[in-house]
Amino acid sequence: MSRLSKYLLLLTVIVFILACNTVTQPVRDAQEAVETVQSLATAMPLETIQSFATNMPVETLQAVSSALPNFGDMFNPQGEPVAEWNGIPIMSQAIAGKEFPDTKMYSFKADATVKDATDFYNAEMVKLGWSLNISMPSNDQGAILIFSKDSNGVTITITTQGDSIVVLLTFA
């Protein structure tokens, strides 16, 4: 995995954490996240990651998120969902979707659970020849799946939003 892919993966994890409002969770939750990120960012010393997660003030994280590209309504996609995006299937339960071509992302909202989406993508991606590299532990609030095929990678971030879920597909 290239350094750029690791950076993009770490950036995706940070966006996911911010989206789930976990930055307000106790430091203990941040340390658990650091342990997960450690397996992803093997080129970065654990001490650096721990320092980042446990010592960074919330204001700094907010500044980082404001410096990211404007993803618009990434977590509230509007528009008709597609059946497939760049060869990646979209769940039939999708009720809205939107492509973000500048960021190589597609976002869709679905009337489903995190488990439904996780099971769907674990089955469908393998059928299409993708290999599951990383599956961050999923719970009722969200999950992250990272697949690779040839020299391509895709991150599938799943998070809850009210009674539905939002799924972000990101090519690395």
mmCIF file of C-alpha atoms in Angstrom:
data_model
loop_
_atom_site.group_PDB
_atom_site.id
_atom_site.type_symbol
_atom_site.label_atom_id
_atom_site.label_comp_id
_atom_site.label_asym_id
_atom_site.label_seq_id
_atom_site.Cartn_x
_atom_site.Cartn_y
_atom_site.Cartn_z
ATOM 1 C CA MET A 1 0.000 0.000 0.000
ATOM 2 C CA SER A 2 1.533 3.290 -1.032
ATOM 3 C CA ARG A 3 2.116 6.171 1.333
ATOM 4 C CA LEU A 4 -0.598 8.190 -0.461
ATOM 5 C CA SER A 5 -3.076 5.328 0.049
ATOM 6 C CA LYS A 6 -2.191 5.186 3.742
ATOM 7 C CA TYR A 7 -2.661 8.954 4.012
ATOM 8 C CA LEU A 8 -6.022 8.787 2.224
ATOM 9 C CA LEU A 9 -7.059 5.905 4.452
ATOM 10 C CA LEU A 10 -6.092 7.830 7.582
ATOM 11 C CA LEU A 11 -7.951 10.883 6.249
ATOM 12 C CA THR A 12 -11.036 8.718 5.625
ATOM 13 C CA VAL A 13 -10.849 7.397 9.179
ATOM 14 C CA ILE A 14 -10.611 10.947 10.546
ATOM 15 C CA VAL A 15 -13.618 12.056 8.470
ATOM 16 C CA PHE A 16 -15.536 9.012 9.667
ATOM 17 C CA ILE A 17 -14.683 9.759 13.293
ATOM 18 C CA LEU A 18 -15.795 13.370 12.916
ATOM 19 C CA ALA A 19 -18.996 12.299 11.160
ATOM 20 C CA CYS A 20 -19.897 9.949 13.997
ATOM 21 C CA ASN A 21 -19.250 12.652 16.581
ATOM 22 C CA THR A 22 -16.718 10.437 18.325
ATOM 23 C CA VAL A 23 -14.374 13.347 18.948
ATOM 24 C CA THR A 24 -16.515 14.165 21.961
ATOM 25 C CA GLN A 25 -16.187 10.641 23.343
ATOM 26 C CA PRO A 26 -13.819 10.029 26.282
ATOM 27 C CA VAL A 27 -10.112 9.670 25.624
ATOM 28 C CA ARG A 28 -10.549 5.929 26.131
ATOM 29 C CA ASP A 29 -12.551 5.730 22.880
ATOM 30 C CA ALA A 30 -9.856 7.679 21.056
ATOM 31 C CA GLN A 31 -7.222 5.247 22.302
ATOM 32 C CA GLU A 32 -9.268 2.315 20.968
ATOM 33 C CA ALA A 33 -9.438 4.058 17.604
ATOM 34 C CA VAL A 34 -5.666 4.547 17.701
ATOM 35 C CA GLU A 35 -5.190 0.802 18.128
ATOM 36 C CA THR A 36 -7.266 0.223 14.989
ATOM 37 C CA VAL A 37 -5.421 2.898 13.029
ATOM 38 C CA GLN A 38 -2.106 1.393 14.121
ATOM 39 C CA SER A 39 -2.710 -1.617 11.915
ATOM 40 C CA LEU A 40 -3.483 0.694 8.996
ATOM 41 C CA ALA A 41 -0.619 3.126 9.347
ATOM 42 C CA THR A 42 2.284 0.786 9.933
ATOM 43 C CA ALA A 43 4.783 3.314 8.597
ATOM 44 C CA MET A 44 3.905 5.756 11.377
ATOM 45 C CA PRO A 45 5.182 4.996 14.901
ATOM 46 C CA LEU A 46 2.463 4.103 17.406
ATOM 47 C CA GLU A 47 3.627 6.866 19.722
ATOM 48 C CA THR A 48 2.914 9.457 17.029
ATOM 49 C CA ILE A 49 -0.580 8.112 16.418
ATOM 50 C CA GLN A 50 -1.340 7.967 20.160
ATOM 51 C CA SER A 51 -0.132 11.520 20.597
ATOM 52 C CA PHE A 52 -2.290 12.645 17.689
ATOM 53 C CA ALA A 53 -5.418 10.973 19.052
ATOM 54 C CA THR A 54 -5.031 11.765 22.739
ATOM 55 C CA ASN A 55 -3.383 15.182 22.804
ATOM 56 C CA MET A 56 -5.018 17.029 19.933
ATOM 57 C CA PRO A 57 -7.571 19.576 21.130
ATOM 58 C CA VAL A 58 -11.062 19.404 19.655
ATOM 59 C CA GLU A 59 -10.510 22.886 18.188
ATOM 60 C CA THR A 60 -7.603 21.549 16.129
ATOM 61 C CA LEU A 61 -9.693 18.666 14.830
ATOM 62 C CA GLN A 62 -12.402 21.149 13.880
ATOM 63 C CA ALA A 63 -9.806 23.267 12.055
ATOM 64 C CA VAL A 64 -8.577 20.160 10.218
ATOM 65 C CA SER A 65 -12.115 19.305 9.139
ATOM 66 C CA SER A 66 -12.715 22.860 7.928
ATOM 67 C CA ALA A 67 -9.530 22.668 5.835
ATOM 68 C CA LEU A 68 -10.776 19.559 4.039
ATOM 69 C CA PRO A 69 -12.424 19.939 0.654
ATOM 70 C CA ASN A 70 -16.072 20.905 0.791
ATOM 71 C CA PHE A 71 -17.903 17.639 0.360
ATOM 72 C CA GLY A 72 -21.238 19.420 0.221
ATOM 73 C CA ASP A 73 -24.034 17.116 1.160
ATOM 74 C CA MET A 74 -21.896 13.964 1.356
ATOM 75 C CA PHE A 75 -23.773 12.786 4.456
ATOM 76 C CA ASN A 76 -27.124 13.915 3.068
ATOM 77 C CA PRO A 77 -27.063 12.879 -0.591
ATOM 78 C CA GLN A 78 -29.847 14.148 -2.819
ATOM 79 C CA GLY A 79 -30.861 12.757 -6.154
ATOM 80 C CA GLU A 80 -31.754 9.465 -7.740
ATOM 81 C CA PRO A 81 -29.374 6.654 -6.707
ATOM 82 C CA VAL A 82 -27.595 4.693 -9.421
ATOM 83 C CA ALA A 83 -27.547 0.885 -9.576
ATOM 84 C CA GLU A 84 -23.757 0.815 -9.881
ATOM 85 C CA TRP A 85 -20.932 3.338 -9.504
ATOM 86 C CA ASN A 86 -17.597 2.683 -11.236
ATOM 87 C CA GLY A 87 -18.288 -1.059 -11.123
ATOM 88 C CA ILE A 88 -19.292 -1.032 -7.452
ATOM 89 C CA PRO A 89 -22.889 -2.136 -6.807
ATOM 90 C CA ILE A 90 -25.263 0.140 -4.927
ATOM 91 C CA MET A 91 -27.690 -1.463 -2.477
ATOM 92 C CA SER A 92 -31.240 -1.880 -3.778
ATOM 93 C CA GLN A 93 -32.489 -0.167 -0.592
ATOM 94 C CA ALA A 94 -30.836 3.114 -1.680
ATOM 95 C CA ILE A 95 -33.272 6.033 -1.597
ATOM 96 C CA ALA A 96 -30.921 8.871 -2.605
ATOM 97 C CA GLY A 97 -27.426 9.187 -4.017
ATOM 98 C CA LYS A 98 -24.852 11.653 -5.279
ATOM 99 C CA GLU A 99 -21.452 11.477 -6.969
ATOM 100 C CA PHE A 100 -18.558 13.709 -5.924
ATOM 101 C CA PRO A 101 -16.247 13.403 -8.948
ATOM 102 C CA ASP A 102 -13.555 15.758 -7.621
ATOM 103 C CA THR A 103 -13.020 13.468 -4.640
ATOM 104 C CA LYS A 104 -13.629 10.114 -6.367
ATOM 105 C CA MET A 105 -16.555 9.501 -4.034
ATOM 106 C CA TYR A 106 -20.157 8.395 -4.237
ATOM 107 C CA SER A 107 -22.549 8.731 -1.332
ATOM 108 C CA PHE A 108 -25.939 7.135 -0.915
ATOM 109 C CA LYS A 109 -28.610 6.940 1.726
ATOM 110 C CA ALA A 110 -30.427 3.634 2.265
ATOM 111 C CA ASP A 111 -33.261 2.244 4.322
ATOM 112 C CA ALA A 112 -31.060 -0.462 5.835
ATOM 113 C CA THR A 113 -28.890 -1.219 8.854
ATOM 114 C CA VAL A 114 -25.114 -1.099 9.193
ATOM 115 C CA LYS A 115 -25.135 -4.918 9.305
ATOM 116 C CA ASP A 116 -27.214 -5.081 6.095
ATOM 117 C CA ALA A 117 -24.673 -2.896 4.279
ATOM 118 C CA THR A 118 -21.660 -4.720 5.726
ATOM 119 C CA ASP A 119 -23.063 -8.108 4.728
ATOM 120 C CA PHE A 120 -24.008 -6.789 1.264
ATOM 121 C CA TYR A 121 -20.561 -5.391 0.468
ATOM 122 C CA ASN A 122 -18.648 -8.312 1.974
ATOM 123 C CA ALA A 123 -20.576 -10.656 -0.354
ATOM 124 C CA GLU A 124 -20.832 -8.509 -3.497
ATOM 125 C CA MET A 125 -17.265 -7.220 -3.574
ATOM 126 C CA VAL A 126 -15.814 -10.722 -3.247
ATOM 127 C CA LYS A 127 -18.081 -11.877 -6.106
ATOM 128 C CA LEU A 128 -16.553 -9.101 -8.225
ATOM 129 C CA GLY A 129 -12.993 -10.212 -7.436
ATOM 130 C CA TRP A 130 -12.174 -7.673 -4.719
ATOM 131 C CA SER A 131 -10.265 -8.763 -1.609
ATOM 132 C CA LEU A 132 -11.214 -7.521 1.830
ATOM 133 C CA ASN A 133 -8.085 -5.989 3.360
ATOM 134 C CA ILE A 134 -9.482 -4.320 6.447
ATOM 135 C CA SER A 135 -12.797 -4.521 8.230
ATOM 136 C CA MET A 136 -12.972 -2.115 11.111
ATOM 137 C CA PRO A 137 -15.210 -3.548 13.753
ATOM 138 C CA SER A 138 -18.736 -2.624 12.903
ATOM 139 C CA ASN A 139 -21.412 -1.791 15.392
ATOM 140 C CA ASP A 140 -24.855 -0.227 15.215
ATOM 141 C CA GLN A 141 -23.271 3.188 14.509
ATOM 142 C CA GLY A 142 -20.970 2.374 11.613
ATOM 143 C CA ALA A 143 -18.234 0.377 9.930
ATOM 144 C CA ILE A 144 -15.342 0.790 7.497
ATOM 145 C CA LEU A 145 -14.463 -1.820 4.874
ATOM 146 C CA ILE A 146 -11.380 -1.547 2.669
ATOM 147 C CA PHE A 147 -11.118 -3.672 -0.464
ATOM 148 C CA SER A 148 -8.405 -4.011 -3.105
ATOM 149 C CA LYS A 149 -8.273 -5.413 -6.616
ATOM 150 C CA ASP A 150 -5.233 -5.237 -8.847
ATOM 151 C CA SER A 151 -3.752 -1.801 -8.082
ATOM 152 C CA ASN A 152 -7.099 -0.268 -7.064
ATOM 153 C CA GLY A 153 -8.531 0.274 -3.629
ATOM 154 C CA VAL A 154 -11.970 1.243 -2.411
ATOM 155 C CA THR A 155 -13.039 2.285 1.063
ATOM 156 C CA ILE A 156 -16.650 1.746 2.072
ATOM 157 C CA THR A 157 -17.650 3.862 5.051
ATOM 158 C CA ILE A 158 -21.036 3.132 6.594
ATOM 159 C CA THR A 159 -22.634 5.364 9.204
ATOM 160 C CA THR A 160 -26.088 5.766 10.654
ATOM 161 C CA GLN A 161 -28.273 8.785 10.091
ATOM 162 C CA GLY A 162 -31.580 8.629 11.924
ATOM 163 C CA ASP A 163 -33.439 5.467 10.908
ATOM 164 C CA SER A 164 -31.320 4.961 7.795
ATOM 165 C CA ILE A 165 -27.656 4.674 6.839
ATOM 166 C CA VAL A 166 -25.290 6.653 4.639
ATOM 167 C CA VAL A 167 -22.676 4.745 2.651
ATOM 168 C CA LEU A 168 -19.598 6.497 1.236
ATOM 169 C CA LEU A 169 -17.684 4.777 -1.542
ATOM 170 C CA THR A 170 -14.183 6.193 -2.020
ATOM 171 C CA PHE A 171 -11.592 5.122 -4.605
ATOM 172 C CA ALA A 172 -7.998 5.434 -3.465
#
